[in-house]
Amino acid sequence: MTTKKVALITGANRGIGLETAKQLGELGTTVIVTARHLPVAQETATQLKAQGIDAYGVQLDVTKADERRAVASFIDEHFGKLDILVNNAGVAPKESLFIAKTLETTPEEFQYIFETNLFSVVYLTRELLPLIKKSKSGRIVNLSSILGSLSVHSQKDSPIAPYRILSYDASKAALNLFTIFLAAELEGTGIKVNSAHPGWVQTEIGGYEHAPMSIVDGAKTSVDLALLDANGPTGKFIHLGDELPW
């Protein structure tokens, strides 16, 4: 079993996931970067290796049970443990994340969003938890969004009122509930579970034209939560060190 910390980052071939892998790797963590297609994952790992990072590329479509099992077997065979799981992979409505929509949401959109943003996070975490329990400092980071905050949405003149997209926002609210429940279930194990709000970041989902935050800054919250010490929080919703309201 390796003595180095090992991290798995889902959806790590671009955007916040790739930058999270880069920053963790630069800090000495072995990173397993995943993408839906093996050549893409391997090319991502090659890019990171060229920067001096210990990286491995693995195929993982988080919605596929056989691929979730395969990645668990890969980690067990090569490392014998998993110290950090960053559930970064996520999807937004196919047409836009900037068109408010409630009653018009289709069953197909709900299924598409929840399958990746919630169900697959639960299933992958369950698959990898035995390996995380072998770590001395297991950390689980669920990439959420302020759009999942019921408290902020319910404010009078809420700053996120224009972005009331039921499918996406509800998936992130449900993900936050998973964070709370899992942190409570793992109390006493030393494993910390937190939700990260990266900020409004210049990515494909966040939009490149109007988002104020760089990808470098957008990854910082995930990296900080992945490397929490024993006194760090668990079961919280965090952005750049500040706790957010559920």
Coordinates of N, CA and C in Angstrom, one line a residue:
M1 N 0.8 -1.2 0.0 CA 0.0 0.0 0.0 C 0.9 1.2 0.0
T2 N 0.6 2.2 -0.9 CA 1.4 3.4 -1.0 C 1.3 4.3 0.2
T3 N 2.3 5.0 0.5 CA 2.3 5.9 1.6 C 1.8 7.3 1.2
K4 N 1.9 7.6 -0.1 CA 1.4 8.8 -0.7 C -0.1 8.9 -0.6
K5 N -0.7 10.1 -0.5 CA -2.1 10.3 -0.6 C -2.5 10.0 -2.1
V6 N -3.7 9.3 -2.2 CA -4.2 9.0 -3.5 C -5.6 9.6 -3.6
A7 N -5.8 10.3 -4.7 CA -7.1 11.0 -5.0 C -7.7 10.6 -6.3
L8 N -9.0 10.4 -6.3 CA -9.8 10.1 -7.5 C -10.7 11.4 -7.7
I9 N -10.5 11.9 -8.9 CA -11.3 13.1 -9.3 C -12.2 12.7 -10.5
T10 N -13.5 12.7 -10.4 CA -14.4 12.4 -11.5 C -14.5 13.6 -12.4
G11 N -14.7 13.3 -13.7 CA -14.9 14.4 -14.7 C -13.7 15.3 -14.7
A12 N -12.5 14.7 -14.7 CA -11.2 15.5 -14.5 C -10.5 15.8 -15.8
N13 N -11.1 15.7 -16.9 CA -10.4 16.0 -18.2 C -10.5 17.4 -18.6
R14 N -11.2 18.2 -17.9 CA -11.3 19.7 -18.2 C -11.9 20.4 -17.0
G15 N -11.8 21.8 -17.1 CA -12.5 22.6 -16.2 C -12.0 22.5 -14.7
I16 N -12.9 22.6 -13.8 CA -12.6 22.5 -12.4 C -12.0 21.2 -12.0
G17 N -12.4 20.1 -12.6 CA -11.9 18.8 -12.3 C -10.4 18.6 -12.6
L18 N -10.1 19.1 -13.8 CA -8.7 19.1 -14.3 C -7.8 19.9 -13.4
E19 N -8.3 21.1 -13.1 CA -7.5 22.0 -12.2 C -7.4 21.5 -10.8
T20 N -8.4 20.8 -10.3 CA -8.3 20.2 -9.0 C -7.3 19.1 -9.0
A21 N -7.2 18.3 -10.0 CA -6.2 17.3 -10.1 C -4.8 17.9 -10.2
K22 N -4.7 19.0 -10.9 CA -3.4 19.6 -11.1 C -2.9 20.2 -9.7
Q23 N -3.8 20.9 -9.0 CA -3.4 21.5 -7.8 C -3.1 20.4 -6.7
L24 N -3.9 19.3 -6.7 CA -3.6 18.3 -5.7 C -2.3 17.6 -6.1
G25 N -2.1 17.4 -7.4 CA -0.8 16.7 -7.8 C 0.4 17.6 -7.5
E26 N 0.3 18.9 -7.7 CA 1.4 19.8 -7.4 C 1.8 19.7 -5.9
L27 N 0.8 19.3 -5.1 CA 1.0 19.3 -3.6 C 1.5 17.9 -3.2
G28 N 1.8 17.0 -4.1 CA 2.3 15.7 -3.8 C 1.4 14.6 -3.8
T29 N 0.1 14.8 -4.2 CA -0.9 13.7 -4.2 C -0.8 13.0 -5.5
T30 N -1.0 11.6 -5.4 CA -1.2 10.9 -6.6 C -2.6 11.1 -7.1
V31 N -2.8 11.4 -8.3 CA -4.1 11.7 -8.8 C -4.6 10.7 -9.9
I32 N -5.8 10.2 -9.7 CA -6.4 9.4 -10.7 C -7.5 10.2 -11.4
V33 N -7.3 10.5 -12.7 CA -8.2 11.4 -13.4 C -9.1 10.5 -14.3
T34 N -10.4 10.8 -14.2 CA -11.3 10.0 -15.0 C -12.0 10.8 -16.0
A35 N -12.4 10.2 -17.1 CA -13.2 10.7 -18.1 C -14.1 9.6 -18.7
R36 N -15.1 10.0 -19.5 CA -16.0 8.9 -20.0 C -15.3 8.0 -21.0
H37 N -14.3 8.5 -21.7 CA -13.6 7.8 -22.7 C -12.1 7.6 -22.3
L38 N -11.6 6.4 -22.4 CA -10.3 6.1 -21.9 C -9.2 6.9 -22.6
P39 N -9.2 7.1 -23.9 CA -8.1 7.9 -24.5 C -8.1 9.3 -23.9
V40 N -9.2 9.9 -23.6 CA -9.3 11.2 -23.1 C -8.7 11.3 -21.7
A41 N -9.0 10.2 -20.9 CA -8.5 10.1 -19.5 C -7.0 10.0 -19.6
Q42 N -6.5 9.1 -20.5 CA -5.1 8.9 -20.6 C -4.3 10.1 -21.0
E43 N -4.9 10.8 -22.0 CA -4.3 12.1 -22.5 C -4.2 13.1 -21.4
T44 N -5.2 13.2 -20.5 CA -5.2 14.1 -19.4 C -4.1 13.7 -18.4
A45 N -3.9 12.4 -18.2 CA -2.9 12.0 -17.3 C -1.5 12.3 -17.9
T46 N -1.4 12.1 -19.2 CA -0.1 12.4 -19.8 C 0.3 13.9 -19.7
Q47 N -0.7 14.8 -19.8 CA -0.5 16.2 -19.7 C 0.0 16.5 -18.3
L48 N -0.6 15.9 -17.3 CA -0.3 16.1 -15.9 C 1.1 15.6 -15.6
K49 N 1.4 14.4 -16.1 CA 2.7 13.8 -15.9 C 3.8 14.7 -16.5
A50 N 3.5 15.4 -17.6 CA 4.5 16.3 -18.2 C 4.8 17.5 -17.3
Q51 N 3.9 17.7 -16.3 CA 4.1 18.8 -15.4 C 4.7 18.3 -14.0
G52 N 5.1 17.0 -14.1 CA 5.8 16.4 -12.9 C 4.8 15.8 -11.9
I53 N 3.6 15.6 -12.3 CA 2.5 15.1 -11.4 C 2.4 13.6 -11.6
D54 N 2.2 12.9 -10.5 CA 2.0 11.4 -10.5 C 0.5 11.2 -10.8
A55 N 0.2 10.9 -12.1 CA -1.2 10.8 -12.5 C -1.5 9.5 -13.3
Y56 N -2.7 9.1 -13.2 CA -3.2 7.9 -13.9 C -4.5 8.3 -14.5
G57 N -4.7 7.8 -15.8 CA -6.0 8.1 -16.4 C -6.8 6.8 -16.5
V58 N -8.1 6.9 -16.1 CA -9.0 5.8 -16.0 C -10.3 6.1 -16.6
Q59 N -10.9 5.2 -17.4 CA -12.2 5.5 -17.9 C -13.3 5.3 -16.8
L60 N -14.2 6.3 -16.7 CA -15.3 6.2 -15.8 C -16.4 7.1 -16.2
D61 N -17.5 6.5 -16.7 CA -18.8 7.1 -16.9 C -19.5 6.8 -15.6
V62 N -19.7 7.8 -14.8 CA -20.2 7.6 -13.4 C -21.6 7.0 -13.4
T63 N -22.3 7.1 -14.5 CA -23.6 6.5 -14.6 C -23.6 5.0 -14.8
K64 N -22.5 4.4 -15.1 CA -22.4 3.0 -15.4 C -21.9 2.2 -14.3
A65 N -22.6 1.2 -13.8 CA -22.3 0.4 -12.6 C -21.0 -0.4 -12.9
D66 N -20.8 -0.9 -14.1 CA -19.7 -1.8 -14.4 C -18.4 -0.9 -14.3
E67 N -18.5 0.3 -14.8 CA -17.3 1.2 -14.8 C -17.0 1.7 -13.3
R68 N -18.0 1.8 -12.5 CA -17.8 2.2 -11.1 C -17.0 1.0 -10.4
R69 N -17.5 -0.2 -10.7 CA -16.8 -1.4 -10.1 C -15.4 -1.5 -10.6
A70 N -15.2 -1.2 -11.9 CA -13.9 -1.3 -12.5 C -12.9 -0.4 -11.9
V71 N -13.3 0.9 -11.6 CA -12.4 1.9 -11.1 C -12.1 1.5 -9.6
A72 N -13.0 0.9 -8.9 CA -12.7 0.5 -7.5 C -11.7 -0.7 -7.6
S73 N -11.8 -1.6 -8.5 CA -10.8 -2.7 -8.6 C -9.4 -2.1 -9.0
F74 N -9.4 -1.1 -9.9 CA -8.1 -0.5 -10.3 C -7.4 0.1 -9.1
I75 N -8.2 0.8 -8.3 CA -7.6 1.5 -7.1 C -7.1 0.5 -6.1
D76 N -7.9 -0.6 -5.9 CA -7.5 -1.6 -4.9 C -6.2 -2.3 -5.4
E77 N -6.2 -2.6 -6.7 CA -5.0 -3.4 -7.2 C -3.7 -2.5 -7.2
H78 N -3.8 -1.3 -7.5 CA -2.7 -0.4 -7.7 C -2.2 0.3 -6.4
F79 N -3.2 0.6 -5.5 CA -2.9 1.4 -4.3 C -3.3 0.9 -3.0
G80 N -4.3 0.0 -3.0 CA -4.8 -0.6 -1.8 C -5.6 0.3 -0.9
K81 N -5.9 1.5 -1.3 CA -6.6 2.5 -0.5 C -7.0 3.7 -1.4
L82 N -7.9 4.5 -0.9 CA -8.2 5.8 -1.5 C -8.3 6.8 -0.4
D83 N -7.5 7.9 -0.5 CA -7.5 8.9 0.6 C -8.6 10.0 0.3
I84 N -8.7 10.3 -1.0 CA -9.6 11.5 -1.4 C -10.5 11.1 -2.6
L85 N -11.8 11.4 -2.4 CA -12.7 11.2 -3.5 C -13.3 12.6 -3.8
V86 N -13.1 13.1 -4.9 CA -13.7 14.4 -5.3 C -14.8 14.0 -6.4
N87 N -16.0 14.1 -5.9 CA -17.2 13.9 -6.8 C -17.4 15.1 -7.6
N88 N -16.6 15.3 -8.7 CA -16.7 16.6 -9.4 C -17.6 16.5 -10.7
A89 N -17.7 15.3 -11.3 CA -18.5 15.2 -12.5 C -20.0 15.7 -12.3
G90 N -20.4 16.5 -13.2 CA -21.8 17.0 -13.1 C -22.3 17.5 -14.5
V91 N -23.6 17.6 -14.6 CA -24.2 18.0 -15.9 C -25.2 19.1 -15.5
A92 N -25.5 19.9 -16.5 CA -26.5 21.0 -16.5 C -27.5 20.7 -17.6
P93 N -28.7 21.4 -17.5 CA -29.7 21.2 -18.6 C -29.0 21.4 -20.0
K94 N -29.4 20.6 -20.9 CA -28.7 20.6 -22.2 C -28.8 21.9 -23.0
E95 N -29.9 22.6 -22.8 CA -30.1 23.9 -23.5 C -29.4 25.0 -22.9
S96 N -29.5 25.2 -21.5 CA -28.9 26.3 -20.9 C -29.1 26.2 -19.4
L97 N -28.1 26.7 -18.6 CA -28.2 26.8 -17.2 C -28.7 28.2 -16.8
F98 N -29.1 29.0 -17.7 CA -29.4 30.4 -17.4 C -30.9 30.7 -17.9
I99 N -31.7 29.7 -18.0 CA -33.1 29.8 -18.3 C -33.9 29.3 -17.2
A100 N -34.5 30.1 -16.4 CA -35.3 29.7 -15.3 C -36.5 28.8 -15.7
K101 N -36.7 27.7 -15.0 CA -37.7 26.7 -15.5 C -38.1 25.8 -14.3
T102 N -39.4 25.7 -14.1 CA -39.9 24.9 -13.0 C -40.9 23.9 -13.5
L103 N -42.2 24.3 -13.8 CA -43.2 23.4 -14.2 C -43.0 22.8 -15.6
E104 N -42.2 23.5 -16.4 CA -41.9 23.0 -17.8 C -40.8 22.0 -17.8
T105 N -40.2 21.6 -16.7 CA -39.2 20.6 -16.7 C -39.7 19.3 -17.1
T106 N -39.1 18.6 -18.0 CA -39.5 17.4 -18.5 C -39.0 16.2 -17.7
P107 N -39.7 15.1 -17.7 CA -39.2 13.9 -17.0 C -37.8 13.5 -17.5
E108 N -37.5 13.7 -18.8 CA -36.2 13.3 -19.4 C -35.1 14.2 -18.8
E109 N -35.4 15.5 -18.6 CA -34.4 16.4 -18.0 C -34.1 16.0 -16.6
F110 N -35.2 15.7 -15.8 CA -35.0 15.3 -14.4 C -34.1 14.1 -14.4
Q111 N -34.4 13.1 -15.2 CA -33.6 11.8 -15.2 C -32.2 12.1 -15.5
Y112 N -31.9 12.9 -16.6 CA -30.6 13.2 -17.1 C -29.8 13.9 -16.0
I113 N -30.4 14.9 -15.3 CA -29.6 15.7 -14.3 C -29.4 14.9 -13.1
F114 N -30.4 14.2 -12.6 CA -30.3 13.5 -11.3 C -29.4 12.3 -11.4
E115 N -29.4 11.6 -12.6 CA -28.6 10.4 -12.7 C -27.2 10.7 -12.5
T116 N -26.7 11.8 -13.0 CA -25.3 12.2 -12.8 C -25.0 12.9 -11.5
N117 N -25.8 13.9 -11.3 CA -25.5 14.9 -10.2 C -25.8 14.3 -8.8
L118 N -26.7 13.3 -8.7 CA -27.0 12.7 -7.4 C -26.8 11.2 -7.3
F119 N -27.6 10.5 -8.1 CA -27.6 9.0 -8.0 C -26.2 8.4 -8.2
S120 N -25.5 8.9 -9.2 CA -24.2 8.3 -9.5 C -23.2 8.7 -8.4
V121 N -23.3 9.9 -7.8 CA -22.5 10.2 -6.7 C -22.7 9.3 -5.5
V122 N -23.9 9.0 -5.2 CA -24.2 8.1 -4.1 C -23.6 6.7 -4.4
Y123 N -23.9 6.2 -5.6 CA -23.4 4.8 -6.0 C -21.9 4.7 -6.0
L124 N -21.2 5.7 -6.6 CA -19.8 5.7 -6.7 C -19.2 5.8 -5.3
T125 N -19.7 6.6 -4.5 CA -19.2 6.8 -3.1 C -19.3 5.5 -2.3
R126 N -20.5 4.8 -2.5 CA -20.7 3.5 -1.8 C -19.7 2.5 -2.3
E127 N -19.4 2.5 -3.6 CA -18.5 1.5 -4.2 C -17.1 1.7 -3.7
L128 N -16.7 3.0 -3.5 CA -15.3 3.3 -3.1 C -15.1 3.4 -1.6
L129 N -16.2 3.4 -0.8 CA -16.1 3.7 0.6 C -15.2 2.6 1.4
P130 N -15.2 1.3 1.0 CA -14.3 0.4 1.7 C -12.8 0.8 1.5
L131 N -12.5 1.4 0.3 CA -11.1 1.8 0.1 C -10.8 3.1 0.9
I132 N -11.8 4.0 1.0 CA -11.6 5.2 1.7 C -11.4 4.9 3.2
K133 N -12.1 3.9 3.7 CA -12.0 3.5 5.1 C -10.6 3.0 5.4
K134 N -9.8 2.6 4.4 CA -8.4 2.1 4.6 C -7.5 3.3 4.7
S135 N -7.9 4.5 4.5 CA -7.1 5.7 4.6 C -7.0 6.2 6.0
K136 N -5.9 6.8 6.4 CA -5.8 7.4 7.7 C -6.5 8.7 7.8
S137 N -6.8 9.3 6.6 CA -7.5 10.6 6.6 C -8.4 10.7 5.4
G138 N -9.4 9.9 5.4 CA -10.3 9.9 4.2 C -11.1 11.2 4.1
R139 N -11.2 11.7 2.8 CA -11.9 12.9 2.6 C -12.8 12.7 1.3
I140 N -14.1 13.1 1.5 CA -15.0 13.1 0.4 C -15.5 14.5 0.1
V141 N -15.3 14.9 -1.1 CA -15.8 16.3 -1.5 C -16.8 16.1 -2.6
N142 N -18.0 16.7 -2.3 CA -19.1 16.7 -3.3 C -19.2 18.1 -3.9
L143 N -19.0 18.1 -5.2 CA -19.1 19.4 -5.9 C -20.5 19.9 -6.0
S144 N -20.9 20.9 -5.2 CA -22.3 21.4 -5.3 C -22.3 22.7 -5.9
S145 N -23.3 23.5 -5.5 CA -23.4 24.9 -6.1 C -24.3 25.7 -5.1
I146 N -24.1 27.0 -5.1 CA -24.9 27.9 -4.3 C -26.4 27.8 -4.8
L147 N -26.6 27.4 -6.0 CA -27.9 27.2 -6.6 C -28.7 26.1 -5.9
G148 N -28.0 25.3 -5.1 CA -28.7 24.3 -4.3 C -29.1 24.7 -2.9
S149 N -28.8 26.0 -2.6 CA -29.1 26.5 -1.2 C -30.6 27.0 -1.1
L150 N -31.3 26.2 -0.3 CA -32.7 26.6 -0.1 C -32.8 28.0 0.6
S151 N -31.9 28.2 1.6 CA -31.9 29.4 2.3 C -31.7 30.6 1.4
V152 N -30.8 30.6 0.5 CA -30.5 31.7 -0.4 C -31.6 31.9 -1.4
H153 N -32.2 30.8 -1.9 CA -33.3 30.9 -2.8 C -34.5 31.5 -2.2
S154 N -34.7 31.2 -0.9 CA -35.9 31.7 -0.2 C -35.8 33.1 0.3
Q155 N -34.7 33.8 0.1 CA -34.5 35.1 0.6 C -35.3 36.1 -0.3
K156 N -35.8 37.1 0.3 CA -36.5 38.2 -0.5 C -35.5 38.8 -1.4
D157 N -35.8 39.0 -2.6 CA -34.8 39.6 -3.6 C -33.5 38.7 -3.6
S158 N -33.7 37.4 -3.7 CA -32.6 36.5 -3.7 C -31.6 36.8 -4.9
P159 N -30.3 36.9 -4.6 CA -29.4 37.1 -5.7 C -29.4 36.0 -6.8
I160 N -29.9 34.9 -6.4 CA -29.8 33.8 -7.4 C -31.2 33.5 -8.0
A161 N -32.2 34.4 -7.7 CA -33.5 34.2 -8.3 C -33.6 34.0 -9.8
P162 N -32.8 34.6 -10.6 CA -32.8 34.4 -12.0 C -32.4 33.0 -12.4
Y163 N -31.8 32.3 -11.5 CA -31.3 30.9 -11.9 C -32.1 29.8 -11.2
R164 N -33.4 30.0 -11.1 CA -34.2 28.9 -10.5 C -34.5 27.9 -11.6
I165 N -33.6 27.0 -11.8 CA -33.7 25.9 -12.7 C -34.0 24.6 -11.9
L166 N -35.2 24.2 -11.9 CA -35.6 23.2 -10.9 C -34.8 21.9 -11.0
S167 N -34.5 21.4 -12.1 CA -33.8 20.1 -12.2 C -32.4 20.2 -11.7
Y168 N -31.7 21.2 -12.1 CA -30.3 21.4 -11.6 C -30.2 21.8 -10.2
D169 N -31.0 22.8 -9.8 CA -30.9 23.3 -8.4 C -31.3 22.2 -7.4
A170 N -32.4 21.5 -7.8 CA -32.9 20.5 -6.9 C -31.8 19.3 -6.8
S171 N -31.1 19.0 -7.8 CA -30.1 18.0 -7.8 C -29.0 18.4 -6.8
K172 N -28.6 19.7 -6.8 CA -27.6 20.1 -5.9 C -28.1 20.2 -4.5
A173 N -29.3 20.6 -4.3 CA -29.9 20.6 -2.9 C -29.9 19.1 -2.4
A174 N -30.3 18.2 -3.2 CA -30.3 16.8 -2.8 C -28.9 16.3 -2.5
L175 N -27.9 16.7 -3.3 CA -26.5 16.4 -3.1 C -26.1 16.9 -1.7
N176 N -26.5 18.1 -1.4 CA -26.1 18.6 -0.1 C -26.7 17.8 1.1
L177 N -27.9 17.3 0.9 CA -28.6 16.5 1.9 C -27.8 15.2 2.0
F178 N -27.3 14.6 0.9 CA -26.4 13.4 0.9 C -25.2 13.7 1.7
T179 N -24.6 14.9 1.6 CA -23.4 15.3 2.3 C -23.7 15.2 3.8
I180 N -24.8 15.9 4.2 CA -25.2 15.9 5.6 C -25.4 14.5 6.2
F181 N -26.1 13.7 5.5 CA -26.4 12.3 5.9 C -25.2 11.4 6.0
L182 N -24.3 11.5 5.0 CA -23.2 10.7 4.9 C -22.2 11.1 6.0
A183 N -22.0 12.4 6.2 CA -21.1 12.8 7.3 C -21.6 12.3 8.7
A184 N -22.9 12.3 8.9 CA -23.4 11.8 10.1 C -23.2 10.3 10.2
E185 N -23.4 9.6 9.1 CA -23.3 8.1 9.1 C -21.8 7.7 9.4
L186 N -20.9 8.6 8.9 CA -19.4 8.3 9.1 C -18.8 8.9 10.3
E187 N -19.6 9.5 11.2 CA -19.1 10.1 12.4 C -18.3 9.1 13.2
G188 N -17.1 9.5 13.6 CA -16.3 8.6 14.4 C -15.3 7.8 13.6
T189 N -15.4 7.9 12.3 CA -14.5 7.1 11.5 C -13.2 7.9 11.1
G190 N -13.3 9.2 11.2 CA -12.2 10.1 10.8 C -12.4 10.6 9.4
I191 N -13.4 10.0 8.7 CA -13.6 10.5 7.3 C -14.5 11.7 7.3
K192 N -14.0 12.7 6.5 CA -14.8 14.0 6.5 C -15.5 14.1 5.1
V193 N -16.7 14.6 5.2 CA -17.5 14.7 4.0 C -18.1 16.1 3.9
N194 N -17.8 16.8 2.8 CA -18.3 18.2 2.7 C -18.7 18.5 1.3
S195 N -19.6 19.5 1.2 CA -20.0 20.0 -0.1 C -19.2 21.3 -0.4
A196 N -18.8 21.4 -1.7 CA -18.0 22.5 -2.1 C -18.8 23.4 -3.1
H197 N -18.9 24.6 -2.8 CA -19.4 25.6 -3.9 C -18.2 26.2 -4.5
P198 N -17.9 26.0 -5.7 CA -16.6 26.5 -6.3 C -16.7 28.0 -6.6
G199 N -17.9 28.5 -6.8 CA -18.1 29.9 -7.2 C -18.6 29.8 -8.7
W200 N -18.9 31.0 -9.2 CA -19.3 31.1 -10.6 C -18.0 31.2 -11.4
V201 N -17.7 30.1 -12.0 CA -16.4 29.9 -12.7 C -16.5 29.8 -14.2
Q202 N -15.5 30.3 -14.8 CA -15.4 30.3 -16.3 C -15.2 28.9 -16.8
T203 N -16.3 28.1 -16.9 CA -16.2 26.8 -17.4 C -17.4 26.6 -18.5
E204 N -17.5 25.4 -19.0 CA -18.5 25.2 -20.0 C -19.9 25.3 -19.4
I205 N -20.0 24.8 -18.1 CA -21.3 25.0 -17.5 C -21.5 26.4 -17.0
G206 N -20.5 27.0 -16.4 CA -20.7 28.3 -15.8 C -20.7 29.4 -16.8
G207 N -20.2 29.2 -18.0 CA -20.2 30.2 -19.0 C -18.9 31.0 -19.0
Y208 N -18.3 31.2 -20.1 CA -17.0 31.9 -20.2 C -17.2 33.4 -20.3
E209 N -18.3 33.9 -20.7 CA -18.5 35.3 -21.0 C -18.7 36.1 -19.7
H210 N -19.5 35.6 -18.8 CA -20.0 36.4 -17.7 C -19.4 36.0 -16.3
A211 N -19.0 34.7 -16.2 CA -18.5 34.2 -14.9 C -17.2 35.0 -14.5
P212 N -17.2 35.4 -13.2 CA -16.1 36.3 -12.7 C -14.9 35.5 -12.2
M213 N -15.0 34.2 -11.9 CA -13.9 33.5 -11.3 C -13.1 32.7 -12.3
S214 N -11.8 32.6 -12.1 CA -11.0 31.8 -13.0 C -11.1 30.3 -12.5
I215 N -10.7 29.4 -13.4 CA -10.8 28.0 -13.1 C -9.8 27.7 -11.9
V216 N -8.7 28.4 -11.9 CA -7.7 28.2 -10.8 C -8.3 28.5 -9.5
D217 N -9.0 29.6 -9.4 CA -9.7 29.9 -8.1 C -10.9 29.0 -7.8
G218 N -11.6 28.6 -8.9 CA -12.7 27.7 -8.7 C -12.4 26.3 -8.1
A219 N -11.1 25.9 -8.3 CA -10.7 24.6 -7.8 C -10.3 24.6 -6.4
K220 N -10.0 25.8 -5.9 CA -9.4 25.9 -4.5 C -10.2 25.3 -3.4
T221 N -11.5 25.5 -3.5 CA -12.4 25.0 -2.4 C -12.3 23.5 -2.3
S222 N -12.4 22.8 -3.5 CA -12.3 21.4 -3.5 C -10.9 20.9 -3.0
V223 N -9.9 21.6 -3.4 CA -8.5 21.2 -2.9 C -8.4 21.3 -1.4
D224 N -8.9 22.5 -0.9 CA -8.8 22.7 0.5 C -9.6 21.6 1.3
L225 N -10.8 21.3 0.8 CA -11.6 20.3 1.5 C -11.0 18.9 1.4
A226 N -10.3 18.6 0.3 CA -9.6 17.3 0.1 C -8.5 17.1 1.0
L227 N -7.9 18.2 1.5 CA -6.7 18.1 2.3 C -6.9 18.6 3.7
L228 N -8.1 18.6 4.2 CA -8.4 19.0 5.5 C -7.6 18.2 6.5
D229 N -7.2 18.9 7.6 CA -6.5 18.2 8.7 C -7.6 17.6 9.6
A230 N -7.1 17.0 10.7 CA -8.1 16.3 11.6 C -9.1 17.3 12.3
N231 N -8.7 18.6 12.4 CA -9.6 19.5 13.0 C -10.5 20.2 12.0
G232 N -10.5 19.8 10.8 CA -11.4 20.5 9.8 C -12.8 20.1 9.9
P233 N -13.7 20.8 9.2 CA -15.1 20.6 9.3 C -15.6 19.3 8.6
T234 N -16.7 18.8 8.9 CA -17.4 17.8 8.2 C -18.9 18.0 8.2
G235 N -19.5 17.6 7.1 CA -21.0 17.8 7.0 C -21.3 19.3 6.8
K236 N -20.4 20.0 6.1 CA -20.7 21.4 5.9 C -20.7 21.8 4.4
F237 N -21.2 23.0 4.1 CA -21.3 23.5 2.8 C -20.3 24.7 2.7
I238 N -19.2 24.6 1.9 CA -18.1 25.5 2.0 C -17.8 26.2 0.7
H239 N -17.4 27.5 0.8 CA -16.8 28.2 -0.4 C -15.6 29.0 0.1
L240 N -14.4 28.6 -0.4 CA -13.2 29.3 0.0 C -13.0 29.6 1.5
G241 N -13.3 28.5 2.2 CA -13.1 28.6 3.7 C -14.3 29.1 4.5
D242 N -15.3 29.6 3.8 CA -16.5 30.2 4.5 C -17.6 29.2 4.4
E243 N -18.4 29.0 5.5 CA -19.5 28.1 5.5 C -20.7 28.8 4.9
L244 N -21.4 28.1 4.0 CA -22.6 28.6 3.4 C -23.9 28.1 4.0
P245 N -25.0 28.8 3.9 CA -26.3 28.2 4.4 C -26.9 27.2 3.5
W246 N -27.4 26.2 4.1 CA -28.1 25.1 3.3 C -29.4 25.6 2.7

